[in-house]
Amino acid sequence: MSVCVLLTCCCLMFLVWTQRTHRKHNAMSRTTFFEVKILDAKTKEQLCFLEKVEPHSTIGDIKSLIHKSYPHWYPARQALKLDPKDKALRDDEILQNLPVGTSATFYFRDLGPQLGWTMVFLAESIGALLTYLLFYFRVPFIYSHRYTSTSQPVVKLACACHTSHYVKRLIETIFVHRFSPGTMPLRTIIRNCAYYWGFSAWLAYYINHPLYTPPSYGELQVNCALVLFVVCELGNFSIHLSLNNFRGDGSRGRKFPVPSKNPFTWLFYFVSCPNYTYEVGAWVSFSIMTQCLPVCLCCSGLVHFIRLLSDEHLGQREAQSIQQRVQRLP
C-alpha cells in the first residue's frame, strides 16, 4: 500500500514539474523580440541589422551590439536617433518604451574620438599653466633681445597668482571633482584648449612685457586686489569641496546644495552655483591687480567679458540640472 502511495506522489510531482516547464517554455516562445535596423544619419545606408533584440534592452545595450560589428565605434562615440534631425537618445532609455514597433529603425551618427572629463580638465589647466610660464621665464626668446627679465614686483606676484589658480584646478581635478562617465568630442576639447591657452598667452604677453608699467595706484591697488583674489580662490575651492561632500555617501542621487558653517558657502543663499561667481571675481581682481583691463581692452576686457557670459551660462545649466534631479526643493 505504501509503495502505491509513493509512486502516486512521484507521478504527481512529475506532472507538476512538466506543467511548469511547459508554461515557462510557452512564455519564452511568446516573448516578442525586436528587429533593429541601424541606418547612417547622412547617407541613409544600412550599417547593420540586429535580430532578436530583447524588449527591455536599453540604447546602451544596442550601442554595445553595434560595437561588436564595428569595433572602432565604441559606445561613447555613437549617437542614435529616431530621426536624423532629432536629439540623440539617452543610453538608459528602454527599447520597448520608445515610439517604435517591433521593427525599429535608428539613425546612427559618429561623434568622433572621445576623451573623458578628467583628461579634458587636465589638458585645459596644464596647457594654460605652461603657456603663461613660457612668457614669464623665456623673456629673451619672445621679446627683444635687449631685455632679459622683468623687475616689476607685480609681475612676479601676477605669475604666482596665475600659477596658483591653475595648480588649484589641477588638484581639484585629481582629488576633489567627481566626473560622470560621459565624454567630450576631441574637436570640442581642441576648441576649449585653444580658448584657455590663448587666453593665458594673451594675458602673459602684456603682463610680462618688458615695457609693462605698474598699476596707477601702486601697492594699495595691488594689495587690495590680491586680497580679493585670495578670497575668491578660497571661496571657489570651498564650494567645490561642498559640492563634492553632497555625493560623499557614494549614491548616485544628488542633493540640493545648501550653506554650511563655512562662511564661503553662504553665497548659496543668493546664487545656485557660487563657484562660478568666485571664478569671475578672481579674474576681475586679477585684472585690477595687474591693471591689464585698461591697457589692453580689446584682449583682456573682451576675454573676461566672454568668460563671464560663458561661466554664467554654465552656472545656469548646472542649476537646471540640479533642480531636475531633486524632487523637493527648499
Tab-separated table of C-alpha atoms in Angstrom:
chain	number	residue	atom	x	y	z
A	1	MET	CA	0.000	0.000	0.000
A	2	SER	CA	2.817	2.403	0.916
A	3	VAL	CA	4.564	1.654	-2.356
A	4	CYS	CA	1.468	2.658	-4.305
A	5	VAL	CA	1.205	5.922	-2.392
A	6	LEU	CA	4.866	6.674	-3.039
A	7	LEU	CA	4.507	6.009	-6.757
A	8	THR	CA	1.405	8.178	-6.888
A	9	CYS	CA	3.249	11.101	-5.222
A	10	CYS	CA	6.141	10.744	-7.614
A	11	CYS	CA	3.811	10.799	-10.581
A	12	LEU	CA	2.052	13.914	-9.326
A	13	MET	CA	5.353	15.729	-8.753
A	14	PHE	CA	6.486	14.780	-12.249
A	15	LEU	CA	3.274	16.109	-13.755
A	16	VAL	CA	3.588	19.407	-11.839
A	17	TRP	CA	7.195	19.838	-12.952
A	18	THR	CA	6.287	19.044	-16.547
A	19	GLN	CA	3.451	21.561	-16.493
A	20	ARG	CA	5.642	24.328	-15.095
A	21	THR	CA	8.345	23.643	-17.669
A	22	HIS	CA	5.784	23.746	-20.432
A	23	ARG	CA	4.376	27.073	-19.198
A	24	LYS	CA	7.847	28.579	-18.956
A	25	HIS	CA	8.668	27.416	-22.475
A	26	ASN	CA	5.428	28.862	-23.797
A	27	ALA	CA	6.090	32.169	-22.052
A	28	MET	CA	9.555	32.351	-23.616
A	29	SER	CA	8.171	31.494	-27.007
A	30	ARG	CA	5.559	34.239	-26.680
A	31	THR	CA	8.223	36.880	-25.929
A	32	THR	CA	8.206	39.430	-28.700
A	33	PHE	CA	11.706	40.236	-29.872
A	34	PHE	CA	12.552	43.422	-31.735
A	35	GLU	CA	14.310	43.767	-35.034
A	36	VAL	CA	16.540	46.842	-35.051
A	37	LYS	CA	17.810	48.421	-38.237
A	38	ILE	CA	20.710	50.879	-37.971
A	39	LEU	CA	20.994	53.466	-40.760
A	40	ASP	CA	23.605	56.118	-41.357
A	41	ALA	CA	22.151	59.533	-40.498
A	42	LYS	CA	23.751	61.200	-43.529
A	43	THR	CA	23.659	58.658	-46.329
A	44	LYS	CA	20.672	56.612	-45.046
A	45	GLU	CA	22.625	53.453	-45.846
A	46	GLN	CA	22.081	50.420	-43.652
A	47	LEU	CA	25.003	49.777	-41.335
A	48	CYS	CA	23.773	46.674	-39.558
A	49	PHE	CA	20.647	44.686	-38.768
A	50	LEU	CA	20.086	43.334	-35.250
A	51	GLU	CA	17.765	40.355	-34.832
A	52	LYS	CA	16.029	39.132	-31.680
A	53	VAL	CA	16.741	42.187	-29.541
A	54	GLU	CA	15.025	41.874	-26.178
A	55	PRO	CA	12.299	44.442	-25.457
A	56	HIS	CA	13.882	45.606	-22.194
A	57	SER	CA	17.219	46.337	-23.863
A	58	THR	CA	18.492	49.876	-23.466
A	59	ILE	CA	20.053	52.175	-26.025
A	60	GLY	CA	23.366	51.450	-24.331
A	61	ASP	CA	22.868	47.743	-24.987
A	62	ILE	CA	22.173	48.444	-28.653
A	63	LYS	CA	25.353	50.523	-28.861
A	64	SER	CA	27.279	47.591	-27.424
A	65	LEU	CA	25.833	45.340	-30.137
A	66	ILE	CA	26.891	47.842	-32.800
A	67	HIS	CA	30.347	47.941	-31.240
A	68	LYS	CA	30.677	44.202	-31.824
A	69	SER	CA	30.081	44.711	-35.548
A	70	TYR	CA	32.205	47.875	-35.752
A	71	PRO	CA	34.977	47.709	-33.120
A	72	HIS	CA	36.256	51.221	-33.898
A	73	TRP	CA	32.881	52.709	-32.929
A	74	TYR	CA	32.912	52.299	-29.163
A	75	PRO	CA	29.646	53.168	-27.346
A	76	ALA	CA	30.754	56.638	-26.230
A	77	ARG	CA	31.412	57.536	-29.851
A	78	GLN	CA	27.909	56.614	-31.025
A	79	ALA	CA	24.737	58.682	-31.187
A	80	LEU	CA	21.421	57.008	-32.023
A	81	LYS	CA	18.336	58.962	-33.077
A	82	LEU	CA	14.785	58.134	-34.095
A	83	ASP	CA	15.043	60.795	-36.784
A	84	PRO	CA	18.185	62.375	-38.278
A	85	LYS	CA	17.044	65.804	-37.051
A	86	ASP	CA	16.066	64.701	-33.534
A	87	LYS	CA	18.230	64.741	-30.423
A	88	ALA	CA	20.346	61.737	-29.573
A	89	LEU	CA	18.699	59.136	-27.359
A	90	ARG	CA	20.000	58.589	-23.839
A	91	ASP	CA	21.761	55.344	-23.010
A	92	ASP	CA	19.262	54.497	-20.252
A	93	GLU	CA	16.169	54.684	-22.488
A	94	ILE	CA	14.450	51.308	-22.917
A	95	LEU	CA	13.624	49.995	-26.368
A	96	GLN	CA	10.039	48.946	-25.644
A	97	ASN	CA	9.243	52.385	-24.186
A	98	LEU	CA	10.211	54.208	-27.351
A	99	PRO	CA	7.627	55.125	-30.023
A	100	VAL	CA	8.720	52.303	-32.338
A	101	GLY	CA	7.222	48.995	-33.398
A	102	THR	CA	8.786	45.581	-33.300
A	103	SER	CA	10.820	46.629	-36.338
A	104	ALA	CA	12.681	49.678	-35.072
A	105	THR	CA	14.881	51.953	-37.154
A	106	PHE	CA	17.608	54.098	-35.621
A	107	TYR	CA	19.828	56.635	-37.303
A	108	PHE	CA	23.495	56.433	-36.401
A	109	ARG	CA	25.922	59.315	-36.124
A	110	ASP	CA	29.637	59.067	-35.423
A	111	LEU	CA	30.600	61.600	-32.746
A	112	GLY	CA	34.307	61.187	-33.419
A	113	PRO	CA	37.077	60.372	-30.938
A	114	GLN	CA	36.097	60.936	-27.326
A	115	LEU	CA	38.012	61.742	-24.139
A	116	GLY	CA	36.911	61.596	-20.510
A	117	TRP	CA	36.185	64.697	-18.465
A	118	THR	CA	39.262	64.228	-16.284
A	119	MET	CA	41.529	64.382	-19.314
A	120	VAL	CA	39.648	67.445	-20.575
A	121	PHE	CA	40.219	69.418	-17.367
A	122	LEU	CA	43.848	68.330	-17.147
A	123	ALA	CA	44.559	69.380	-20.733
A	124	GLU	CA	42.947	72.797	-20.250
A	125	SER	CA	44.716	73.557	-16.965
A	126	ILE	CA	48.183	72.191	-17.760
A	127	GLY	CA	48.284	73.975	-21.112
A	128	ALA	CA	47.212	77.327	-19.646
A	129	LEU	CA	49.736	76.978	-16.818
A	130	LEU	CA	52.684	76.175	-19.081
A	131	THR	CA	51.723	78.837	-21.624
A	132	TYR	CA	51.886	81.609	-19.028
A	133	LEU	CA	55.156	80.332	-17.559
A	134	LEU	CA	56.666	80.273	-21.042
A	135	PHE	CA	56.197	84.034	-21.322
A	136	TYR	CA	57.396	84.603	-17.757
A	137	PHE	CA	60.655	82.615	-17.862
A	138	ARG	CA	61.664	82.965	-21.522
A	139	VAL	CA	61.514	86.729	-21.942
A	140	PRO	CA	64.607	86.945	-24.262
A	141	PHE	CA	63.129	84.364	-26.655
A	142	ILE	CA	59.769	86.114	-27.017
A	143	TYR	CA	60.518	89.813	-26.703
A	144	SER	CA	63.507	91.838	-27.860
A	145	HIS	CA	66.963	90.507	-27.031
A	146	ARG	CA	67.726	93.758	-25.237
A	147	TYR	CA	65.555	92.645	-22.342
A	148	THR	CA	66.443	89.612	-20.251
A	149	SER	CA	63.927	89.813	-17.419
A	150	THR	CA	61.308	91.969	-15.785
A	151	SER	CA	61.937	93.619	-12.435
A	152	GLN	CA	58.392	94.709	-11.554
A	153	PRO	CA	57.194	93.067	-8.293
A	154	VAL	CA	53.612	92.994	-9.535
A	155	VAL	CA	54.732	90.856	-12.489
A	156	LYS	CA	56.138	88.220	-10.138
A	157	LEU	CA	53.010	88.446	-7.994
A	158	ALA	CA	50.778	88.016	-11.047
A	159	CYS	CA	52.732	84.921	-12.084
A	160	ALA	CA	52.317	83.469	-8.591
A	161	CYS	CA	48.565	84.129	-8.638
A	162	HIS	CA	48.073	82.720	-12.121
A	163	THR	CA	50.136	79.640	-11.296
A	164	SER	CA	48.343	79.032	-8.001
A	165	HIS	CA	44.972	79.300	-9.751
A	166	TYR	CA	45.722	76.544	-12.258
A	167	VAL	CA	47.553	74.405	-9.704
A	168	LYS	CA	44.369	74.592	-7.641
A	169	ARG	CA	42.379	73.474	-10.679
A	170	LEU	CA	44.712	70.511	-11.165
A	171	ILE	CA	44.366	69.495	-7.509
A	172	GLU	CA	40.590	69.765	-7.736
A	173	THR	CA	40.542	67.712	-10.929
A	174	ILE	CA	42.566	64.886	-9.385
A	175	PHE	CA	41.318	64.836	-5.790
A	176	VAL	CA	38.055	66.785	-5.482
A	177	HIS	CA	35.885	66.642	-8.587
A	178	ARG	CA	33.766	63.574	-9.306
A	179	PHE	CA	33.199	63.334	-13.007
A	180	SER	CA	30.458	61.419	-14.733
A	181	PRO	CA	31.376	58.592	-17.113
A	182	GLY	CA	30.475	60.875	-20.008
A	183	THR	CA	32.963	62.016	-22.615
A	184	MET	CA	33.673	65.027	-24.821
A	185	PRO	CA	34.448	65.003	-28.554
A	186	LEU	CA	38.073	65.615	-29.421
A	187	ARG	CA	37.214	68.581	-31.647
A	188	THR	CA	35.466	70.281	-28.727
A	189	ILE	CA	38.467	69.656	-26.491
A	190	ILE	CA	40.737	71.316	-29.050
A	191	ARG	CA	38.450	74.352	-29.122
A	192	ASN	CA	38.350	74.583	-25.315
A	193	CYS	CA	42.110	74.207	-25.033
A	194	ALA	CA	42.634	76.895	-27.671
A	195	TYR	CA	40.459	79.230	-25.598
A	196	TYR	CA	42.242	78.590	-22.285
A	197	TRP	CA	45.735	78.509	-23.726
A	198	GLY	CA	45.151	81.558	-25.912
A	199	PHE	CA	43.633	83.466	-23.011
A	200	SER	CA	46.701	82.746	-20.863
A	201	ALA	CA	49.109	83.667	-23.659
A	202	TRP	CA	47.307	86.931	-24.327
A	203	LEU	CA	47.472	87.971	-20.682
A	204	ALA	CA	51.023	86.752	-20.260
A	205	TYR	CA	52.256	88.723	-23.270
A	206	TYR	CA	51.136	92.066	-21.866
A	207	ILE	CA	51.813	91.448	-18.179
A	208	ASN	CA	55.334	90.070	-18.742
A	209	HIS	CA	56.251	92.601	-21.404
A	210	PRO	CA	59.497	94.449	-20.575
A	211	LEU	CA	57.750	97.793	-21.090
A	212	TYR	CA	54.902	96.897	-18.733
A	213	THR	CA	54.099	99.682	-16.246
A	214	PRO	CA	52.809	99.031	-12.703
A	215	PRO	CA	49.220	99.917	-11.682
A	216	SER	CA	48.304	103.562	-11.283
A	217	TYR	CA	47.602	103.411	-7.525
A	218	GLY	CA	50.685	101.410	-6.734
A	219	GLU	CA	50.856	98.975	-3.847
A	220	LEU	CA	47.426	99.907	-2.499
A	221	GLN	CA	45.706	98.757	-5.690
A	222	VAL	CA	47.861	95.626	-5.912
A	223	ASN	CA	47.354	94.614	-2.271
A	224	CYS	CA	43.590	95.179	-2.278
A	225	ALA	CA	43.183	93.212	-5.495
A	226	LEU	CA	45.420	90.463	-4.120
A	227	VAL	CA	43.243	90.091	-1.019
A	228	LEU	CA	40.126	89.872	-3.192
A	229	PHE	CA	41.832	87.306	-5.423
A	230	VAL	CA	42.791	85.092	-2.479
A	231	VAL	CA	39.279	85.325	-1.007
A	232	CYS	CA	37.694	84.326	-4.319
A	233	GLU	CA	40.109	81.431	-4.786
A	234	LEU	CA	39.411	80.128	-1.266
A	235	GLY	CA	35.695	80.550	-1.870
A	236	ASN	CA	35.836	78.680	-5.153
A	237	PHE	CA	37.747	75.814	-3.541
A	238	SER	CA	35.304	75.703	-0.602
A	239	ILE	CA	32.313	75.472	-2.954
A	240	HIS	CA	33.904	72.604	-4.849
A	241	LEU	CA	34.558	70.761	-1.590
A	242	SER	CA	30.979	71.397	-0.516
A	243	LEU	CA	29.576	70.079	-3.798
A	244	ASN	CA	31.805	67.023	-3.519
A	245	ASN	CA	30.576	66.270	0.018
A	246	PHE	CA	26.986	66.082	-1.238
A	247	ARG	CA	27.987	62.901	-3.057
A	248	GLY	CA	30.131	61.566	-0.220
A	249	ASP	CA	27.847	58.623	0.533
A	250	GLY	CA	28.610	57.094	-2.865
A	251	SER	CA	24.991	57.225	-4.028
A	252	ARG	CA	24.024	58.325	-7.494
A	253	GLY	CA	21.403	60.738	-6.176
A	254	ARG	CA	22.088	64.441	-5.998
A	255	LYS	CA	21.195	66.683	-3.090
A	256	PHE	CA	20.316	70.327	-3.327
A	257	PRO	CA	23.354	72.408	-2.189
A	258	VAL	CA	22.796	74.419	0.979
A	259	PRO	CA	25.087	76.696	3.026
A	260	SER	CA	27.157	75.191	5.824
A	261	LYS	CA	29.190	76.592	8.699
A	262	ASN	CA	31.870	77.601	6.216
A	263	PRO	CA	31.334	81.351	5.534
A	264	PHE	CA	32.384	80.900	1.916
A	265	THR	CA	29.322	78.699	1.322
A	266	TRP	CA	26.895	81.386	2.491
A	267	LEU	CA	26.803	82.616	-1.085
A	268	PHE	CA	24.377	79.717	-1.686
A	269	TYR	CA	21.728	81.992	-0.171
A	270	PHE	CA	21.956	84.239	-3.235
A	271	VAL	CA	23.048	82.082	-6.196
A	272	SER	CA	22.737	78.408	-7.103
A	273	CYS	CA	26.314	77.905	-8.289
A	274	PRO	CA	28.629	80.270	-6.374
A	275	ASN	CA	31.730	78.552	-7.724
A	276	TYR	CA	31.279	80.481	-10.970
A	277	THR	CA	30.722	83.701	-9.042
A	278	TYR	CA	34.022	83.232	-7.224
A	279	GLU	CA	35.712	82.307	-10.508
A	280	VAL	CA	34.648	85.549	-12.177
A	281	GLY	CA	35.583	87.530	-9.065
A	282	ALA	CA	39.074	86.037	-9.098
A	283	TRP	CA	39.692	87.073	-12.697
A	284	VAL	CA	38.280	90.561	-12.185
A	285	SER	CA	40.587	91.056	-9.183
A	286	PHE	CA	43.499	89.727	-11.258
A	287	SER	CA	42.773	92.364	-13.907
A	288	ILE	CA	42.628	95.091	-11.275
A	289	MET	CA	45.880	93.918	-9.687
A	290	THR	CA	47.772	93.952	-12.992
A	291	GLN	CA	45.756	96.848	-14.487
A	292	CYS	CA	45.542	94.800	-17.657
A	293	LEU	CA	41.959	95.793	-18.438
A	294	PRO	CA	42.578	99.446	-19.486
A	295	VAL	CA	45.952	98.700	-21.087
A	296	CYS	CA	44.685	96.027	-23.496
A	297	LEU	CA	40.943	96.486	-23.533
A	298	CYS	CA	40.475	94.532	-26.749
A	299	CYS	CA	42.109	91.387	-25.389
A	300	SER	CA	41.783	91.232	-21.626
A	301	GLY	CA	38.497	93.050	-21.183
A	302	LEU	CA	36.793	91.291	-24.078
A	303	VAL	CA	38.016	87.856	-22.995
A	304	HIS	CA	36.955	88.479	-19.397
A	305	PHE	CA	33.502	89.514	-20.647
A	306	ILE	CA	33.238	86.369	-22.797
A	307	ARG	CA	34.359	84.284	-19.860
A	308	LEU	CA	31.744	85.917	-17.652
A	309	LEU	CA	28.982	85.064	-20.111
A	310	SER	CA	30.328	81.524	-20.522
A	311	ASP	CA	30.534	80.904	-16.768
A	312	GLU	CA	27.075	82.369	-16.233
A	313	HIS	CA	25.668	80.055	-18.923
A	314	LEU	CA	27.401	77.059	-17.350
A	315	GLY	CA	26.063	78.061	-13.949
A	316	GLN	CA	22.507	78.218	-15.260
A	317	ARG	CA	22.865	74.788	-16.904
A	318	GLU	CA	24.268	73.290	-13.708
A	319	ALA	CA	21.467	74.798	-11.626
A	320	GLN	CA	18.822	73.457	-14.016
A	321	SER	CA	20.450	70.024	-13.895
A	322	ILE	CA	20.343	70.024	-10.098
A	323	GLN	CA	16.733	71.173	-9.961
A	324	GLN	CA	15.631	68.471	-12.376
A	325	ARG	CA	17.171	65.736	-10.231
A	326	VAL	CA	15.890	66.983	-6.890
A	327	GLN	CA	12.311	66.090	-6.053
A	328	ARG	CA	11.788	68.586	-3.241
A	329	LEU	CA	13.498	71.936	-3.317
A	330	PRO	CA	13.689	74.201	-0.275
